[in-house]
Short mmCIF file of C-alpha atoms in Angstrom, two decimals:
data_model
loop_
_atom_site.label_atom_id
_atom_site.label_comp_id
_atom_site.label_asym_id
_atom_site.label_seq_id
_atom_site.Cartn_x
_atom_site.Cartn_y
_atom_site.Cartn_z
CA UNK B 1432 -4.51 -14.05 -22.83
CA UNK B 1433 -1.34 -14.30 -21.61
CA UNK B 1434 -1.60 -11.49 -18.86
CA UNK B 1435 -4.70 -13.28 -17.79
CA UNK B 1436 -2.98 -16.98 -17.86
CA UNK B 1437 0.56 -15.25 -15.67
CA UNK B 1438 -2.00 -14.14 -13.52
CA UNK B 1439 -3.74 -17.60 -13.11
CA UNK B 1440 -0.17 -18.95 -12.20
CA UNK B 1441 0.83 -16.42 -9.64
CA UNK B 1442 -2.55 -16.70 -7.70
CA UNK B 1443 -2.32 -20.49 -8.22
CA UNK B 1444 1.46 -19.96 -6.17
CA UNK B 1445 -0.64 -18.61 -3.29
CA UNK B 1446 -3.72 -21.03 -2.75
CA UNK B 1447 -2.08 -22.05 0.41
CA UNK B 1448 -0.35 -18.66 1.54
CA UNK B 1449 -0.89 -15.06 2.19
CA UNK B 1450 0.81 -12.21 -0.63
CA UNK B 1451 4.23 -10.70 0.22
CA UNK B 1452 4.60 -7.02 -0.03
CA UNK B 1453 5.93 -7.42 -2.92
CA UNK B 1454 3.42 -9.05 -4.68
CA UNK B 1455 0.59 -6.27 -4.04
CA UNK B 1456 2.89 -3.65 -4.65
CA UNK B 1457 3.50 -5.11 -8.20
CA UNK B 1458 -0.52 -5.57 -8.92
CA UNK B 1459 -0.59 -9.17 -8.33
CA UNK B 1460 -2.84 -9.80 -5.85
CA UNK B 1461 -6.62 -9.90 -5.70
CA UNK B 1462 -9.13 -8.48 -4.12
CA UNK B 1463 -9.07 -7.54 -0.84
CA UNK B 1464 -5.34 -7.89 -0.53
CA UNK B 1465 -4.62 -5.73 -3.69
CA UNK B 1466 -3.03 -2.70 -4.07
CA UNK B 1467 -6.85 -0.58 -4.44
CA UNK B 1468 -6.95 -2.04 -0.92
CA UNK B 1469 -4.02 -1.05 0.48
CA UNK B 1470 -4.16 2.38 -0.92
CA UNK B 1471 -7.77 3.29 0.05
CA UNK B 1472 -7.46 2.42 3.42
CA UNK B 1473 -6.21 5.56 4.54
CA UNK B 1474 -9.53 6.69 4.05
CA UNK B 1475 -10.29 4.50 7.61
CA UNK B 1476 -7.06 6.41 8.78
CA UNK B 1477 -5.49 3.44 10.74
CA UNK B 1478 -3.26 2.52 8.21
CA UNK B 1479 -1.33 5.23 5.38
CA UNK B 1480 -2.96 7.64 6.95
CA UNK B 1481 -1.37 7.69 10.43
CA UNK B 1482 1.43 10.50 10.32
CA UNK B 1483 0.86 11.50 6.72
CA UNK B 1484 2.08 7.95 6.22
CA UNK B 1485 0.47 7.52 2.81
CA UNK B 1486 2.78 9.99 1.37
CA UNK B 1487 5.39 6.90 1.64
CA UNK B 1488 3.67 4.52 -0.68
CA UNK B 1489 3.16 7.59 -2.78
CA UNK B 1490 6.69 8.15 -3.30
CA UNK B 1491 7.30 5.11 -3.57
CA UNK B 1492 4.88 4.76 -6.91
CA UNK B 1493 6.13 7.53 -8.36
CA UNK B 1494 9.95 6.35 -7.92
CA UNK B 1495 8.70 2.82 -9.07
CA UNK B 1496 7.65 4.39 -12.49
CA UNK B 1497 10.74 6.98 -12.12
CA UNK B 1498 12.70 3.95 -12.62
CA UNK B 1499 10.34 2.03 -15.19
CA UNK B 1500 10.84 5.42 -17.09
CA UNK B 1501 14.46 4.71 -17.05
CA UNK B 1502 14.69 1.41 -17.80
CA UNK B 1503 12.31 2.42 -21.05
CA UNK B 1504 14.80 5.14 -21.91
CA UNK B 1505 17.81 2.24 -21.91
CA UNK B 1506 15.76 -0.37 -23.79
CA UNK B 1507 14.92 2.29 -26.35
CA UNK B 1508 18.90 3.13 -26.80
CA UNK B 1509 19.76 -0.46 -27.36
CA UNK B 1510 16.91 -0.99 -30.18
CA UNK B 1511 17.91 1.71 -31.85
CA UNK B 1512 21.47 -0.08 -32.26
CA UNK B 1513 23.62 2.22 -30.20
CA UNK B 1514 25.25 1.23 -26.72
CA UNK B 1515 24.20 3.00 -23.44
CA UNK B 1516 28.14 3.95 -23.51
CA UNK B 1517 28.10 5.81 -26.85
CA UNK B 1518 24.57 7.22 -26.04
CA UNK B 1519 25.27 8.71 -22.09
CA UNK B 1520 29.10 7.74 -21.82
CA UNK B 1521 28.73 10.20 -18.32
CA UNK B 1522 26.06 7.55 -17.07
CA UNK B 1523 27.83 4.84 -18.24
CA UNK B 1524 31.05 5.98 -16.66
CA UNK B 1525 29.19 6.71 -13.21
CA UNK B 1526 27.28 2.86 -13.70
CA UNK B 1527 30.71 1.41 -13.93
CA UNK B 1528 32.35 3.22 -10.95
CA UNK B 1529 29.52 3.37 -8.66
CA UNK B 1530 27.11 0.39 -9.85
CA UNK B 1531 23.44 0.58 -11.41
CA UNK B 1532 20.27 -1.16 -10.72
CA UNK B 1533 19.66 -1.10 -14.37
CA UNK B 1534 23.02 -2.99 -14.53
CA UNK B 1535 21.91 -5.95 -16.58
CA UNK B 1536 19.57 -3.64 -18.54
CA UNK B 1537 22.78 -1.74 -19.91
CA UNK B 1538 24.93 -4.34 -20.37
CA UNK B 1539 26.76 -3.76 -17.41
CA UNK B 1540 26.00 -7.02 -15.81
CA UNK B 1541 24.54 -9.73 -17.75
CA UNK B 1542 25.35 -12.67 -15.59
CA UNK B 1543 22.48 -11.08 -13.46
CA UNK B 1544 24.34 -10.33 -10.37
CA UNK B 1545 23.18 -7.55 -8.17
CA UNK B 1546 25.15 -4.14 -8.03
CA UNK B 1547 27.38 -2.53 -6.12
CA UNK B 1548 25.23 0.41 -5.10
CA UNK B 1549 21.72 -1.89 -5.27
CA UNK B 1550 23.38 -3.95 -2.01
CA UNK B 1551 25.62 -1.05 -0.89
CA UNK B 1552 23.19 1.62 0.18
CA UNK B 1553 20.61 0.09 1.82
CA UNK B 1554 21.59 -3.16 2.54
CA UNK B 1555 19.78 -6.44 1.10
CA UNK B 1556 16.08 -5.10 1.44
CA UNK B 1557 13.89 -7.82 -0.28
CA UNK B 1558 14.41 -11.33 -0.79
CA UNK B 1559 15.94 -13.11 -3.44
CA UNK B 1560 12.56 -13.85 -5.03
CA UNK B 1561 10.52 -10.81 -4.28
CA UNK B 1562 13.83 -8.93 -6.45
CA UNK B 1563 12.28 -11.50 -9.19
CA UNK B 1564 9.52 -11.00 -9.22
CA UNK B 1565 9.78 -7.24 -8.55
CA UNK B 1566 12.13 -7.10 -11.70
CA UNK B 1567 9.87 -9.08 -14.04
CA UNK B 1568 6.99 -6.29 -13.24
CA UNK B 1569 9.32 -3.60 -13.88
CA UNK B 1570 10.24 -5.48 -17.42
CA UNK B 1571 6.28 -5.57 -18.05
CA UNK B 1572 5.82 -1.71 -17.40
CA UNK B 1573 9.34 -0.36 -18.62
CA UNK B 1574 7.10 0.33 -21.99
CA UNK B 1575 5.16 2.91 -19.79
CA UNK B 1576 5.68 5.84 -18.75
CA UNK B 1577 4.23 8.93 -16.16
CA UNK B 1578 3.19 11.82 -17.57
CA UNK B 1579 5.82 13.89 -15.84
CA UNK B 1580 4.59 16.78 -14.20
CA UNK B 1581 6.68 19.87 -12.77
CA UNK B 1582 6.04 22.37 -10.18
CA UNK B 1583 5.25 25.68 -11.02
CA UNK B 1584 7.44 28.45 -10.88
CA UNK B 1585 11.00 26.43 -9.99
CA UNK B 1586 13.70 28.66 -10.95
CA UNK B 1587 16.59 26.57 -12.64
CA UNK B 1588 19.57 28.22 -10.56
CA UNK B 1589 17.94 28.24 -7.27
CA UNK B 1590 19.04 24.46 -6.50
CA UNK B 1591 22.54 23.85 -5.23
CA UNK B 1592 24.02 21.15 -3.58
CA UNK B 1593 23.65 17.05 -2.94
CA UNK B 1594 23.32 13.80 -1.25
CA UNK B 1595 25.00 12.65 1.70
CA UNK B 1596 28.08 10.43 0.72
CA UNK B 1597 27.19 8.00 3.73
CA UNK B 1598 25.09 5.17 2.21
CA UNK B 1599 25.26 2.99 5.19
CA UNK B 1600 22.14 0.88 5.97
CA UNK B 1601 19.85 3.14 8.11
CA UNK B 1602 18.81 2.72 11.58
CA UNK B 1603 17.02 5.01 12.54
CA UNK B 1604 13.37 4.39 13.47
CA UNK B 1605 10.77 4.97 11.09
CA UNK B 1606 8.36 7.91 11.19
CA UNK B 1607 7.41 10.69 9.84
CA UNK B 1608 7.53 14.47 9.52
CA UNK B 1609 4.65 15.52 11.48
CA UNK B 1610 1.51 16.67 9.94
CA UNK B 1611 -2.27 16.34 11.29
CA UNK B 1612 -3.78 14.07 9.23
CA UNK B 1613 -7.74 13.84 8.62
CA UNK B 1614 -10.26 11.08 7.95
CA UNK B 1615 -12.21 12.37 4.60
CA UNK B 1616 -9.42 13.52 2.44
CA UNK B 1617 -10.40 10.55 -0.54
CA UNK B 1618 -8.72 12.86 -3.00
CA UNK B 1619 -5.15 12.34 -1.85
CA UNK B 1620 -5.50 8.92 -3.38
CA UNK B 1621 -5.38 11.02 -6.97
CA UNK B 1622 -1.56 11.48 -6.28
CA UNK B 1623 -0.52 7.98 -6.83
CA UNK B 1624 1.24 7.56 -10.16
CA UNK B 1625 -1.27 6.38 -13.45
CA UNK B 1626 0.93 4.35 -16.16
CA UNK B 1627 0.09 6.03 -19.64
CA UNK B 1628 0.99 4.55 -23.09
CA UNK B 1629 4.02 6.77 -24.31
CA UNK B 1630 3.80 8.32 -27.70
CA UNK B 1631 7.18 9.44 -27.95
CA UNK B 1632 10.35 8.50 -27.63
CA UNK B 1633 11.96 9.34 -23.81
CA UNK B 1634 14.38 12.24 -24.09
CA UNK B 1635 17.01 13.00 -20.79
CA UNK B 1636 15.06 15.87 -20.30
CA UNK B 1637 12.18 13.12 -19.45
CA UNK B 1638 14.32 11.62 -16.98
CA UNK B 1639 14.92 14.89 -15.25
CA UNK B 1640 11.66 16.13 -15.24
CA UNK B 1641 10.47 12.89 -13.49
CA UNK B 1642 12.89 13.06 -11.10
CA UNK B 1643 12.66 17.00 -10.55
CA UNK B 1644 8.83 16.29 -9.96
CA UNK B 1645 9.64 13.67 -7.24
CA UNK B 1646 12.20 15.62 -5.67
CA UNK B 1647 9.92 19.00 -5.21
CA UNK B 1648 6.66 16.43 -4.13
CA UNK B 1649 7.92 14.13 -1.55
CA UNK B 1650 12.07 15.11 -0.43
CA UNK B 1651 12.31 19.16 -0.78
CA UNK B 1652 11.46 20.86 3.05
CA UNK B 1653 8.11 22.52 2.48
CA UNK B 1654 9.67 26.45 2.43
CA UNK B 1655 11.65 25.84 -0.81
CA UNK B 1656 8.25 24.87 -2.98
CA UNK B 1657 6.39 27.36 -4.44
CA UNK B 1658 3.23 25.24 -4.41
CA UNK B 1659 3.09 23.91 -0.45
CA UNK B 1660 0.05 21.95 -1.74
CA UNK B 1661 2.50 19.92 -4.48
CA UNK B 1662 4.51 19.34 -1.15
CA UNK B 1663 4.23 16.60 0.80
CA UNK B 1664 7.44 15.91 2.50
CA UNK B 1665 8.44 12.59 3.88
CA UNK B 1666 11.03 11.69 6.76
CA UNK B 1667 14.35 10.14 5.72
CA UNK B 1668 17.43 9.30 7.92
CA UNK B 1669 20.21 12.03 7.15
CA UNK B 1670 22.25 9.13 5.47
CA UNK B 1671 19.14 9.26 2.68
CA UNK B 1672 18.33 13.09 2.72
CA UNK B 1673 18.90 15.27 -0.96
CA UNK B 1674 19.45 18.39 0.48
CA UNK B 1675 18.15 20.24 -3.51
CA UNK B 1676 17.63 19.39 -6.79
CA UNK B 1677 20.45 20.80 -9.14
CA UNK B 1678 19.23 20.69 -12.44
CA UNK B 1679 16.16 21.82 -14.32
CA UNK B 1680 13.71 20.15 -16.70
CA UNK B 1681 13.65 23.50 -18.86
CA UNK B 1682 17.10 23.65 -19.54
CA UNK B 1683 20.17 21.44 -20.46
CA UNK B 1684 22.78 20.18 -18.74
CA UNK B 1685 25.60 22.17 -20.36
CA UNK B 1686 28.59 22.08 -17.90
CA UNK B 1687 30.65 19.32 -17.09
CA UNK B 1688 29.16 19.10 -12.99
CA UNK B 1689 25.53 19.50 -14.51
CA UNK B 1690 26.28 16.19 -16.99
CA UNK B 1691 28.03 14.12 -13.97
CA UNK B 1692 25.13 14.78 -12.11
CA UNK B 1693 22.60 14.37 -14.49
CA UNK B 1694 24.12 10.63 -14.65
CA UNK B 1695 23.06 10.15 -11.59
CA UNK B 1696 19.25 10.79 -12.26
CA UNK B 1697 18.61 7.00 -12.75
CA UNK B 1698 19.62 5.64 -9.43
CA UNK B 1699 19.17 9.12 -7.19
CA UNK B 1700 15.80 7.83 -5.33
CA UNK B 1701 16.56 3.94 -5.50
CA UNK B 1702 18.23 4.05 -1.78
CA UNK B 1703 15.31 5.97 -0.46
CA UNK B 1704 12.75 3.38 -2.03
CA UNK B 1705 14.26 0.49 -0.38
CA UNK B 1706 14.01 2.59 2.81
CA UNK B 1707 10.48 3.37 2.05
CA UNK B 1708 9.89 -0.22 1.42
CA UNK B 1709 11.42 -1.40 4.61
CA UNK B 1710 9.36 1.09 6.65
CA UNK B 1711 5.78 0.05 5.14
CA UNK B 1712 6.89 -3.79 5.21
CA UNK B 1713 7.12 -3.80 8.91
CA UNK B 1714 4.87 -1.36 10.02
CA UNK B 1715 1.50 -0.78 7.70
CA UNK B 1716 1.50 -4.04 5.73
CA UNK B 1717 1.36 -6.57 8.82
CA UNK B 1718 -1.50 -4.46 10.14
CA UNK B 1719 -3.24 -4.62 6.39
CA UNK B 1720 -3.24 -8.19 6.32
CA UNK B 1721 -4.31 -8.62 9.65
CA UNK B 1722 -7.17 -6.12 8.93
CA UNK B 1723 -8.12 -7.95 5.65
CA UNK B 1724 -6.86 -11.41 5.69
CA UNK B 1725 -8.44 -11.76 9.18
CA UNK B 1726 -11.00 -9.61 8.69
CA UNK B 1727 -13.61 -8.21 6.27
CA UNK B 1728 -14.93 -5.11 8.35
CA UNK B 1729 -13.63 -1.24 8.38
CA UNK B 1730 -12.97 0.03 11.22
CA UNK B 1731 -15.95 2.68 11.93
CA UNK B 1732 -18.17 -0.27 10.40
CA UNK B 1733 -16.90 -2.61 13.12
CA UNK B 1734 -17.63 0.52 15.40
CA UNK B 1735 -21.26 1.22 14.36
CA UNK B 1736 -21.70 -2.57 14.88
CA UNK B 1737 -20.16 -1.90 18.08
CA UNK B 1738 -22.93 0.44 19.10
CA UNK B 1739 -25.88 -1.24 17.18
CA UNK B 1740 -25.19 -4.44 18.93
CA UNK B 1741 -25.15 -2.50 22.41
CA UNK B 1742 -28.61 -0.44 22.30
CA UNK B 1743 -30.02 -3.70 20.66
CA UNK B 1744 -29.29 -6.04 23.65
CA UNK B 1745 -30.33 -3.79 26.14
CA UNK B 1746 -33.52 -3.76 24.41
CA UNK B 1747 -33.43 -7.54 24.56
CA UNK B 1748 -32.56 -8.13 28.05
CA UNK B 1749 -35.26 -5.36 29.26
CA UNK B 1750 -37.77 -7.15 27.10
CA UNK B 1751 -36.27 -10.43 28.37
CA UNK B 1752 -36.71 -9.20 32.43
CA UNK B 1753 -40.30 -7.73 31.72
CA UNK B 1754 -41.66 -11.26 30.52
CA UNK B 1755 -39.80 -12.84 33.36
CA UNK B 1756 -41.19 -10.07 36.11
CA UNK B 1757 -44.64 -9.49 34.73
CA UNK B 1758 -44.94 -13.64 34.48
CA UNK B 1759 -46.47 -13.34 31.00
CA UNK B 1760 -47.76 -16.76 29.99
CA UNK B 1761 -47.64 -18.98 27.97
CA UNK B 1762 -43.96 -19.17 28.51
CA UNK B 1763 -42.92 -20.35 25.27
CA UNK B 1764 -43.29 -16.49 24.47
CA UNK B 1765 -39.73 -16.42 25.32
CA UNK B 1766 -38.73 -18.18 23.03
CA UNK B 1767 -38.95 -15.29 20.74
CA UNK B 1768 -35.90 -13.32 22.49
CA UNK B 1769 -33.55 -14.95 19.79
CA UNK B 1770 -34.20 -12.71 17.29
CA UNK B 1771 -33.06 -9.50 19.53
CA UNK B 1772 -30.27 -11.79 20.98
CA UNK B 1773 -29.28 -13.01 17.60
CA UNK B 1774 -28.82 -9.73 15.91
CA UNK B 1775 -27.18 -7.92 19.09
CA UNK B 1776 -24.53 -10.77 19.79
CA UNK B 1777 -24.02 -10.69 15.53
CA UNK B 1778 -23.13 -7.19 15.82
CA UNK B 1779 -21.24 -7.68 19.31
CA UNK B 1780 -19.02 -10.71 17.87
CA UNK B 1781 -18.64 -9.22 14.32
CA UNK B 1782 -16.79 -6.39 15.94
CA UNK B 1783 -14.63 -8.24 18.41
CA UNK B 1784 -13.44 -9.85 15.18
CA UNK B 1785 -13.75 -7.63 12.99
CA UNK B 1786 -15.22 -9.79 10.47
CA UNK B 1787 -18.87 -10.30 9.45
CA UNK B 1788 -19.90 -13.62 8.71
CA UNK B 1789 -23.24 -13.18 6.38
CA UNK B 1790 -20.78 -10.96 4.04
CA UNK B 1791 -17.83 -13.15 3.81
CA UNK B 1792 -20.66 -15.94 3.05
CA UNK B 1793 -21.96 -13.66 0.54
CA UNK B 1794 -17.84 -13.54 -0.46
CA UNK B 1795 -17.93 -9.82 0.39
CA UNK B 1796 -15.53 -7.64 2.00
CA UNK B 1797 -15.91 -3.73 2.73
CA UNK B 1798 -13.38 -1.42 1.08
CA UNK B 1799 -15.22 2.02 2.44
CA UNK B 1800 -17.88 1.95 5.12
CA UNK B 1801 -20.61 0.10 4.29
CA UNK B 1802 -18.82 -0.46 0.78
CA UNK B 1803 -17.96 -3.90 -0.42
CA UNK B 1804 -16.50 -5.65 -3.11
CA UNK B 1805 -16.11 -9.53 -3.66
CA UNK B 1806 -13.19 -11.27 -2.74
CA UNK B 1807 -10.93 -12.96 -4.90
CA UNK B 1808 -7.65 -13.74 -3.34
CA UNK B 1809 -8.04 -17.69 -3.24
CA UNK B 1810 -6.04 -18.17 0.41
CA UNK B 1811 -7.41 -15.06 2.17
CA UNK B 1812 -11.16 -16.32 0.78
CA UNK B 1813 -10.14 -19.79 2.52
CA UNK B 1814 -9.18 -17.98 5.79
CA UNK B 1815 -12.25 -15.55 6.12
CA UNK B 1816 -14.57 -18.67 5.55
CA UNK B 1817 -12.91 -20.50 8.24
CA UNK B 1818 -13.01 -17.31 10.63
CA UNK B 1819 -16.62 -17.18 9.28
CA UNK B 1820 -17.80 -20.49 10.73
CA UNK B 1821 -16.53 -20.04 13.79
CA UNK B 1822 -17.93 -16.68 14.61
CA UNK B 1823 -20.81 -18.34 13.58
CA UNK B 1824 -20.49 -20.76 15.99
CA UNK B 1825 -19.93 -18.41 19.01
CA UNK B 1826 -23.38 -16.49 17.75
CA UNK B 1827 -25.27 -19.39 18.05
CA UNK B 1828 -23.36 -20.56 21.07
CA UNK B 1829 -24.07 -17.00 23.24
CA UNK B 1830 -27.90 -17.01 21.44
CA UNK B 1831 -29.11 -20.24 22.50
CA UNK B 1832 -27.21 -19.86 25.89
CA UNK B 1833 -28.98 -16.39 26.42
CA UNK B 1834 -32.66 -17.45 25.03
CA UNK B 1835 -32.45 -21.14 27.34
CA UNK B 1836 -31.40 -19.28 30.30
CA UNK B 1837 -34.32 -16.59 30.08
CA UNK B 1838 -37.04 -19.22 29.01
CA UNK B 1839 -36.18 -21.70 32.22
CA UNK B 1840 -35.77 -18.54 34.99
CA UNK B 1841 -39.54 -19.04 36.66
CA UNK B 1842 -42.17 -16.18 36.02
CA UNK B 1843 -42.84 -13.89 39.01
CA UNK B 1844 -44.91 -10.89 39.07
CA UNK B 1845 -43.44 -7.97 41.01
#
């Protein structure tokens, strides 16, 4: 009841505006500006898909529940009566130096304030309230946790080295390592991170395992992963690159580097999420809302509309000329072109705008080709009604126009 009643109250916050990023990545939109959405449009391959691009938002799930792993693995610590400083005093040590996002979770900062290395290494990323809301989501999951998963056959002393020191905001452009991508690939969408119920308490080892799992998926180069098919390698600036992994989920830290690194595990993907973020804010997400605020049509549906409404006006118009040029009487037999006019301009209009108007009557939009699924989101549902009337308009507009012209244009028989 009271999941169902917080999400009353957030969608209530958005009767008169469109979701932020933010807000579908944390589940709290509806339908078709949800995260479902978002995700299974790289099926039409215009938006994730472009440039393996869909690999981003993957990492960035699985770093997402990375960190809501962590943030378990702290709360646990503190209700079990011990401090994070007795329990990891290497993390704790690094947290104080260096700064934590899990600051106020430890103890480090309770007056809220935001850490050193949270502002430091990417610069200020999100707003002040998507960080709210953002960190009340993470507070909800934190008693969840991925089923960590490792890649076969990693040797534990085959990974030496680390991060670039720079943590200056990035510039550079974003794109991504190059790989051909394809239209019908629908199982990708079976990498994206499932929250499980936890049964046990979260060990270290946990934490590394996550994070060795995330490292060999989405930041190792392709020729040092034994499985290429685990590897999907995304582009980072060289200020954000992690040139290996140096620790192992089937052994121990036991020397002193191995624990100082090991405390680093919590916060070693955080920059490169914000990054991540960044690059899907501005580049995928405005072209999502466009496609489904705006819209309510794939993109090879608006095409087969495309194509439809083509053939099926020529066959109007020749019918249309043959009544005019054969001078069949009575004339009011023209009258009857609407119904190949109305379904070719329909088709014609719908994909011009990329919306159809029956289905967002029907409070429909398409997910898939020819796929729908009924629209929820109160704001977007106001917009595609609006967008609905007036393509409705323009149909009847360019059918009566059409049917008038051909029914006053005098018979003559050639």
């Amino acid at each position: 009841m009271d999941d169902q009643r917080q999400q009353e109250d957030w969608a209530s916050d958005r009767s008169n505006r469109l979701p932020s990023f933010t807000e579908v990545l944390s589940r709290r939109t509806r339908p078709p500006v949800d995260l479902f959405m978002f995700y299974n449009l790289q099926v039409s391959s215009l938006f994730l898909q472009r440039e393996g691009a869909e690999d981003i938002l993957d990492f960035w799930l699985d770093v997402q529940q990375h960190e809501n792993l962590c943030r378990a693995y702290f709360k646990d610590v503190r209700k079990s009566g011990r401090t994070i400083k007795e329990d990891w005093p290497q993390y704790w040590d690094y947290a104080r130096r260096r700064g934590s996002i899990y600051g106020t979770v430890v103890g480090l900062n309770p007056d809220g304030m935001h850490t050193k290395r949270s502002t430091a290494s990417t610069g200020e990323l999100l707003s002040e309230q998507d960080k709210r809301n953002l960190a009340a989501t993470d507070e909800k999951a934190a008693g969840h946790s991925t089923s960590p998963r490792l890649t076969p056959g990693i040797s534990e002393h085959t990974h030496i080295a680390s991060t670039s020191p720079n943590n200056d905001r990035p510039t550079t452009p974003f794109s991504l390592s190059g790989r051909t991508p394809t239209l019908f690939n629908l199982k990708r969408a079976s990498r994206a991170p499932t929250v499980i119920p936890r049964s046990s308490a979260i060990t270290r080892q946990d934490l590394i395992a996550s994070a060795e799992r995330i490292y060999f998926r989405y930041l190792s180069p392709a020729g040092n992963t034994v499985n290429s098919q685990e590897n999907h390698e995304i582009y980072l600036p060289p200020s954000l690159r992690i040139h290996s992994f140096p620790l192992s989920s089937s052994a121990e830290p036991k020397s002193q580097s191995e624990m100082a690194i090991m405390a680093q595990i919590p916060d070693m993907f955080h920059a490169q999420k914000e990054y991540c973020f960044r690059a899907m804010e501005q580049d995928a997400f405005p072209r999502f809302l466009r496609a489904k605020a705006f819209g309510n049509l794939t993109p090879i549906s608006a095409l087969v509309r495309l194509i439809l409404g083509l053939v099926i006006l020529w066959i109007g118009l020749a019918t249309a000329f043959s009544l005019v040029f054969l001078d069949v009487q009575p004339k009011s037999k023209r009258f009857f072109l609407f119904i190949p006019f109305t379904f070719a301009v329909l088709f014609l209009v719908s994909h011009q705008y990329e919306l159809d108007p029956i289905l967002v009557f029907l409070g429909q939009s398409e997910t898939t080709p020819f796929r729908t699924l009924r629209i929820k989101e109160p704001y977007v549902k106001k917009l595609l009604l609006g967008r609905a009337i007036w393509v409705s308009v323009l149909v009847a507009a360019f059918v009566t126009a059409l049917t008038l012209i051909f029914w006053a244009v005098p018979g003559h028989r050639l």
